[in-house]
Tab-separated table of C-alpha atoms in Angstrom:
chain	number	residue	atom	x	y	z
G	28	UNK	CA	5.093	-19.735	21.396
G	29	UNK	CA	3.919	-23.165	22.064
G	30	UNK	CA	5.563	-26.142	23.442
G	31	UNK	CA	7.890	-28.215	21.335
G	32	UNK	CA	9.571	-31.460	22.460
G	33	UNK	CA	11.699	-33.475	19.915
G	34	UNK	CA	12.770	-32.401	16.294
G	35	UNK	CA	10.751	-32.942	13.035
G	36	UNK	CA	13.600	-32.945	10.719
G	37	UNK	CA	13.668	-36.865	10.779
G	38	UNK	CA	10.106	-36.969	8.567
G	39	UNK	CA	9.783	-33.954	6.744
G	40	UNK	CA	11.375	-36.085	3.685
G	41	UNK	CA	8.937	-39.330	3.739
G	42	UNK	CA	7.227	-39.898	0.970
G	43	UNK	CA	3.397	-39.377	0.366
G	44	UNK	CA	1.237	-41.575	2.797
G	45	UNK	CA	-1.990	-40.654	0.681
G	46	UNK	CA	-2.868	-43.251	-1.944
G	47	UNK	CA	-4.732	-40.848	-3.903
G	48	UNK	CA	-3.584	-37.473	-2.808
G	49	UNK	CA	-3.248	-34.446	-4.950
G	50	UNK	CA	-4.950	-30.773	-5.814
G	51	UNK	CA	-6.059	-29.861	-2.085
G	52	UNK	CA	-5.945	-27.189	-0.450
G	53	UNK	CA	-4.787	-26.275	3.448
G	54	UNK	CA	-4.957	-22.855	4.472
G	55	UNK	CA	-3.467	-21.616	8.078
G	56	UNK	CA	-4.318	-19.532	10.326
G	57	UNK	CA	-1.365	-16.577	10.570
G	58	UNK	CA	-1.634	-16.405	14.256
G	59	UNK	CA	-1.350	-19.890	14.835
G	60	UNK	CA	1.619	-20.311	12.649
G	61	UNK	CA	3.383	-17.608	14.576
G	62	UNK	CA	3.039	-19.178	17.578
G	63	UNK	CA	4.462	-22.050	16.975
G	64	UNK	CA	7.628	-23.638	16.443
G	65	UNK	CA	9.763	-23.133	12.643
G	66	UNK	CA	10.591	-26.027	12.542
G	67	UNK	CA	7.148	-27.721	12.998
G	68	UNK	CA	5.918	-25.388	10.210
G	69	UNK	CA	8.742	-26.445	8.113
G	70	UNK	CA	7.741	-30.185	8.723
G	71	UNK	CA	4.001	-29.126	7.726
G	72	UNK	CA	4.995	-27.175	4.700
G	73	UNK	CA	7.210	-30.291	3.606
G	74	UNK	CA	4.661	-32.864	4.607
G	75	UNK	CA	2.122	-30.837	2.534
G	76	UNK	CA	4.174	-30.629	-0.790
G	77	UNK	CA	4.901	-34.330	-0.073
G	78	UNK	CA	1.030	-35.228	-0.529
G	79	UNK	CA	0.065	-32.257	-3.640
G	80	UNK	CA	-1.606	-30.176	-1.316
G	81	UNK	CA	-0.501	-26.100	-1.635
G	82	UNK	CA	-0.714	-23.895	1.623
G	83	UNK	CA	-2.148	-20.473	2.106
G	84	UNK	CA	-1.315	-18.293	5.395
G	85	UNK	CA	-4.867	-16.444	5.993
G	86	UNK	CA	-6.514	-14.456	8.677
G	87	UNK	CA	-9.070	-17.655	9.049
G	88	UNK	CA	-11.021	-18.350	12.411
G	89	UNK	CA	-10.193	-21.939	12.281
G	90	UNK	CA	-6.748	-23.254	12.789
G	91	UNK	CA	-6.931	-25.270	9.127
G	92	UNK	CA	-9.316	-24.980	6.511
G	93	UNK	CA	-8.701	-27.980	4.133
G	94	UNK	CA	-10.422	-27.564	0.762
G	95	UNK	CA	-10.424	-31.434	-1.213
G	96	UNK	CA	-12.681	-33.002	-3.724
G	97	UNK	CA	-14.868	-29.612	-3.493
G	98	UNK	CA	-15.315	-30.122	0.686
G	99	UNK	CA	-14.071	-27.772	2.984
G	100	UNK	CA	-12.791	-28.889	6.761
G	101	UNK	CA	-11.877	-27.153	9.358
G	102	UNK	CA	-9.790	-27.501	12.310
G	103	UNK	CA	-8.753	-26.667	15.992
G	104	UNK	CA	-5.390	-28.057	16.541
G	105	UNK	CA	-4.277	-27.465	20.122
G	106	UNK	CA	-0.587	-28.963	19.994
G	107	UNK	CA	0.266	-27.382	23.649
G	108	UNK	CA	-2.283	-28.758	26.122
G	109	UNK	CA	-2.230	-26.359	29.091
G	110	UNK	CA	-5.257	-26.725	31.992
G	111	UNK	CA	-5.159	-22.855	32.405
G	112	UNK	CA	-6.463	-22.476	28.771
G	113	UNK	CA	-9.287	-25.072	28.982
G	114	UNK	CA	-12.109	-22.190	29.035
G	115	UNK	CA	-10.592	-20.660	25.867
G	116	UNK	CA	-10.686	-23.808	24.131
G	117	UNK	CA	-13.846	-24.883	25.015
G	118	UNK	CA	-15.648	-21.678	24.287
G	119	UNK	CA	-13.938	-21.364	20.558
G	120	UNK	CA	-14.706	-24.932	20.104
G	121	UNK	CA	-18.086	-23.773	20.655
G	122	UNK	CA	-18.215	-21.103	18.623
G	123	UNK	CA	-16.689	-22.497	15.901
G	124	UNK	CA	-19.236	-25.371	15.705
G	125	UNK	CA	-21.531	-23.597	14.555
G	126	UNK	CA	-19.795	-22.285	11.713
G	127	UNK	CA	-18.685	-25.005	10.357
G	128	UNK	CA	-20.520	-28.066	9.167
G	129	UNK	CA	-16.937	-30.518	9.060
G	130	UNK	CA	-14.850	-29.369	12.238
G	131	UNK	CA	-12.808	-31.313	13.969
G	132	UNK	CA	-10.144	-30.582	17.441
G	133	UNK	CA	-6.759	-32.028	17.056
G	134	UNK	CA	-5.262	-32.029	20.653
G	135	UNK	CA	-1.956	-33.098	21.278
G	136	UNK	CA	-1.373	-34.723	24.991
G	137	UNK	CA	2.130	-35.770	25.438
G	138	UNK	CA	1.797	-37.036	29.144
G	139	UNK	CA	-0.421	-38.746	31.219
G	140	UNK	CA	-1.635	-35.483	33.425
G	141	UNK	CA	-2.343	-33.119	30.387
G	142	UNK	CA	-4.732	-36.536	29.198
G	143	UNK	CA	-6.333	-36.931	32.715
G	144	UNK	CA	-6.771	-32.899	32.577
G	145	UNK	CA	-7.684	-33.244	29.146
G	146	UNK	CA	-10.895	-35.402	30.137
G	147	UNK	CA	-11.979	-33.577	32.875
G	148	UNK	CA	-12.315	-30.490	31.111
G	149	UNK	CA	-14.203	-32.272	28.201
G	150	UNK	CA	-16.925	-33.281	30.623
G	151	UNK	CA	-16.856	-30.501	32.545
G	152	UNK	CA	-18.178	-27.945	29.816
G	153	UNK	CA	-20.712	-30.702	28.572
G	154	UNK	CA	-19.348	-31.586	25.290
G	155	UNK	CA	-21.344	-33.202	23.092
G	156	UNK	CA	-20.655	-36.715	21.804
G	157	UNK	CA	-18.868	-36.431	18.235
G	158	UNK	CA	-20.172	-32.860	17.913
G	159	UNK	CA	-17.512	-31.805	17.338
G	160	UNK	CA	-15.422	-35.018	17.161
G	161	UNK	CA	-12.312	-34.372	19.306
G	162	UNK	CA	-8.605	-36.422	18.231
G	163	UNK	CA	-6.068	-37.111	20.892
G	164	UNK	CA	-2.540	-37.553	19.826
G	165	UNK	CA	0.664	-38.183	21.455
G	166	UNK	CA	2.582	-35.403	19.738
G	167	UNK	CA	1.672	-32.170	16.780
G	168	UNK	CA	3.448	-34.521	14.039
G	169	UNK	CA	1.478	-37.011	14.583
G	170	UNK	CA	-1.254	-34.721	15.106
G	171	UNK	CA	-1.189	-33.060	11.868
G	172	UNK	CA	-0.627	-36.035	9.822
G	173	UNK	CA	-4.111	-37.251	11.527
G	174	UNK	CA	-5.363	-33.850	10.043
G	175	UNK	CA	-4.475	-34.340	6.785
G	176	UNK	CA	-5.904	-38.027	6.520
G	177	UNK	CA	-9.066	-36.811	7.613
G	178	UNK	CA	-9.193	-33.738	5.117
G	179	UNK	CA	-8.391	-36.230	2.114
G	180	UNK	CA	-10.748	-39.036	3.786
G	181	UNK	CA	-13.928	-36.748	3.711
G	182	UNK	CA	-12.745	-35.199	-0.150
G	183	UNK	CA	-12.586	-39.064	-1.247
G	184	UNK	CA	-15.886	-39.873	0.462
G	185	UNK	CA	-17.127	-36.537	-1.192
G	186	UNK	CA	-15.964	-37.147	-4.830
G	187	UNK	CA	-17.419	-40.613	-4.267
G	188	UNK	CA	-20.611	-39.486	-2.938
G	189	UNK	CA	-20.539	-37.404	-6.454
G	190	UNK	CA	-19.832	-39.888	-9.264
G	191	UNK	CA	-22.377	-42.482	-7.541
G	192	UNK	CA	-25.282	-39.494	-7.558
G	193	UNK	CA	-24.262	-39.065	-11.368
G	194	UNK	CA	-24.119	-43.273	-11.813
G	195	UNK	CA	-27.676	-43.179	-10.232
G	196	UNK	CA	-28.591	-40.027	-12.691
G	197	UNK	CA	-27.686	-42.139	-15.720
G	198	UNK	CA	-29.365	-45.526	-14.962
G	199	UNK	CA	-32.676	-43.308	-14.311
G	200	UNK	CA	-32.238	-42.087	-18.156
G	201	UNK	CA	-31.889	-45.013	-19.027
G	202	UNK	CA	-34.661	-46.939	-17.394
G	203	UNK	CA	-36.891	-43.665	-18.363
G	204	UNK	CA	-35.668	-44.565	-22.123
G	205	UNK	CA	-36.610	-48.192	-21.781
G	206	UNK	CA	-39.844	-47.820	-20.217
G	207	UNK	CA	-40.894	-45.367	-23.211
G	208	UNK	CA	-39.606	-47.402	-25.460
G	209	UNK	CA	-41.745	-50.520	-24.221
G	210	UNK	CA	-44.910	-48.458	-23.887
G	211	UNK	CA	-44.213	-46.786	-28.050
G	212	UNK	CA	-43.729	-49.934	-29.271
G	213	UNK	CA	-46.489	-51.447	-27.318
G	214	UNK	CA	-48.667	-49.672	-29.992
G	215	UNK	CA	-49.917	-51.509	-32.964
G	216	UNK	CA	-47.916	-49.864	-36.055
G	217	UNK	CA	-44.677	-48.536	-34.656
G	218	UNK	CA	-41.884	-50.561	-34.500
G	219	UNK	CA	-38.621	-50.170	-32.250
G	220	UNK	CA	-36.722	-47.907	-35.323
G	221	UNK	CA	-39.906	-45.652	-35.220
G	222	UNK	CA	-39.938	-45.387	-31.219
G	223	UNK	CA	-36.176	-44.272	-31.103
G	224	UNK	CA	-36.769	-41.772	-33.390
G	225	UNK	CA	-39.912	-40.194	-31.399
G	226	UNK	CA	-37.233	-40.642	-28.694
G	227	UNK	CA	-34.601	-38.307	-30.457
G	228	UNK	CA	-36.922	-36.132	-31.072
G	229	UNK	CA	-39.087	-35.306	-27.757
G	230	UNK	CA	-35.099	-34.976	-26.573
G	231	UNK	CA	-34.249	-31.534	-28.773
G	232	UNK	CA	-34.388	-28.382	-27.249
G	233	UNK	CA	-37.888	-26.863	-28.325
G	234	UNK	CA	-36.799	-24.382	-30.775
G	235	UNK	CA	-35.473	-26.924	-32.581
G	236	UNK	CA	-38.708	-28.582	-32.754
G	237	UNK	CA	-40.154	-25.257	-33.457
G	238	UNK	CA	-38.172	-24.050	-36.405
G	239	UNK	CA	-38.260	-28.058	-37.897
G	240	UNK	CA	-41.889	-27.771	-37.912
G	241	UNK	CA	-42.339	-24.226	-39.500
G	242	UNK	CA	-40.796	-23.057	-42.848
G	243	UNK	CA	-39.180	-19.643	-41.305
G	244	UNK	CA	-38.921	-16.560	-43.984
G	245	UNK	CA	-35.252	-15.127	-42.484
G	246	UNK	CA	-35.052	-12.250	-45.278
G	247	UNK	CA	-34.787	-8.723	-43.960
G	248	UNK	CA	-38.382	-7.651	-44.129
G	249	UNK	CA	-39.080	-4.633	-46.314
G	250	UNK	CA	-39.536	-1.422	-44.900
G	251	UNK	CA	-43.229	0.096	-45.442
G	252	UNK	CA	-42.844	4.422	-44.799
């Protein structure tokens, strides 16, 4: 089981600290939730309820998955630091980064050595720069509360990313309305009434134009033996 210093009981009852939180997803990886702490798993289930999200136990390779605004992230969340393990870490972080387009490592460094050990591993297997991007904390609270801002950050910047594509989708229409519009009633003859009307029509699905433009015989044709 990993380390645990302190007690989480004193948060697990604070209110949401997400603005616009609600309908994520986090699932957790069974192993790591059996090797840590109860009470640190009662702290994340509480602090999950707290900010809408529900919580799946799966046989994931990631420590988190969290699904928000249609986005999944995943992450490595190391919240006992030992030097011994640094090879395992590395190598999954590896591995895992290559799976996963949004991954992030949580690591949790309580004390000055497990930082300084911390950085000479990092540079030791070559990491690169923000690939993946790597989150030191002083303690797993405060480590998983960084996880969750981060899930709900990149859903926001996701759903965002989506309503300006559909923005940008609907001033096109429009300007490609306008422009016809100008070039129609550019033509001697037609006025603006007679251009929206072309408009309207060049917009109906063709067997609509089809069956307006032929008279269609729908009795039951008689059978010649």
């Amino acid at each position: 089981m990993a380390g645990f210093n302190g007690s989480f009981g004193d948060r697990t009852s604070e209110p949401s600290i997400l603005s616009h939180s609600g309908g994520g997803v986090c699932m957790m990886n069974i192993s790591w939730r059996d090797g840590q702490h109860p009470s640190f798993i009662q702290f994340i289930s509480s602090f999950l309820s707290a900010n809408s999200y529900r919580l799946n136990f799966l046989p994931i390779v990631p420590d988190f998955i969290f699904n928000n605004g249609g986005l999944s992230v995943a992450f490595i969340f190391v919240t006992n630091w030992e030097c011994d393990n640094a090879s395992s870490v590395f190598s999954r972080v590896e591995k895992l980064k290559r799976q996963f387009g949004h991954l992030y490592v949580v690591v949790s460094l309580p004390t000055r050595e497990q930082n300084d050990s911390f950085n000479r591993s990092y540079f030791k297997y070559a990491m690169e720069l923000g690939f993946p991007t790597f989150v030191p904390v002083r303690d797993p609270e405060m480590g998983f509360e960084k996880i969750v801002k981060i899930a709900h950050a990149r859903g926001v910047c996701k759903r965002q990313d989506a309503v300006s594509k559909l923005k940008d989708e609907r001033e096109r229409a429009v300007q490609g309305m306008d422009t016809f519009l100008k070039v129609v009633t550019s033509i001697p003859g037609i006025d603006n009434h007679d251009a929206n009307a072309g408009f309207k029509l060049l917009s109906q699905p063709e067997n609509q134009l089809i069956t307006q433009g032929a008279e269609v015989d729908v009795s039951e044709p008689e059978l010649t033996v």
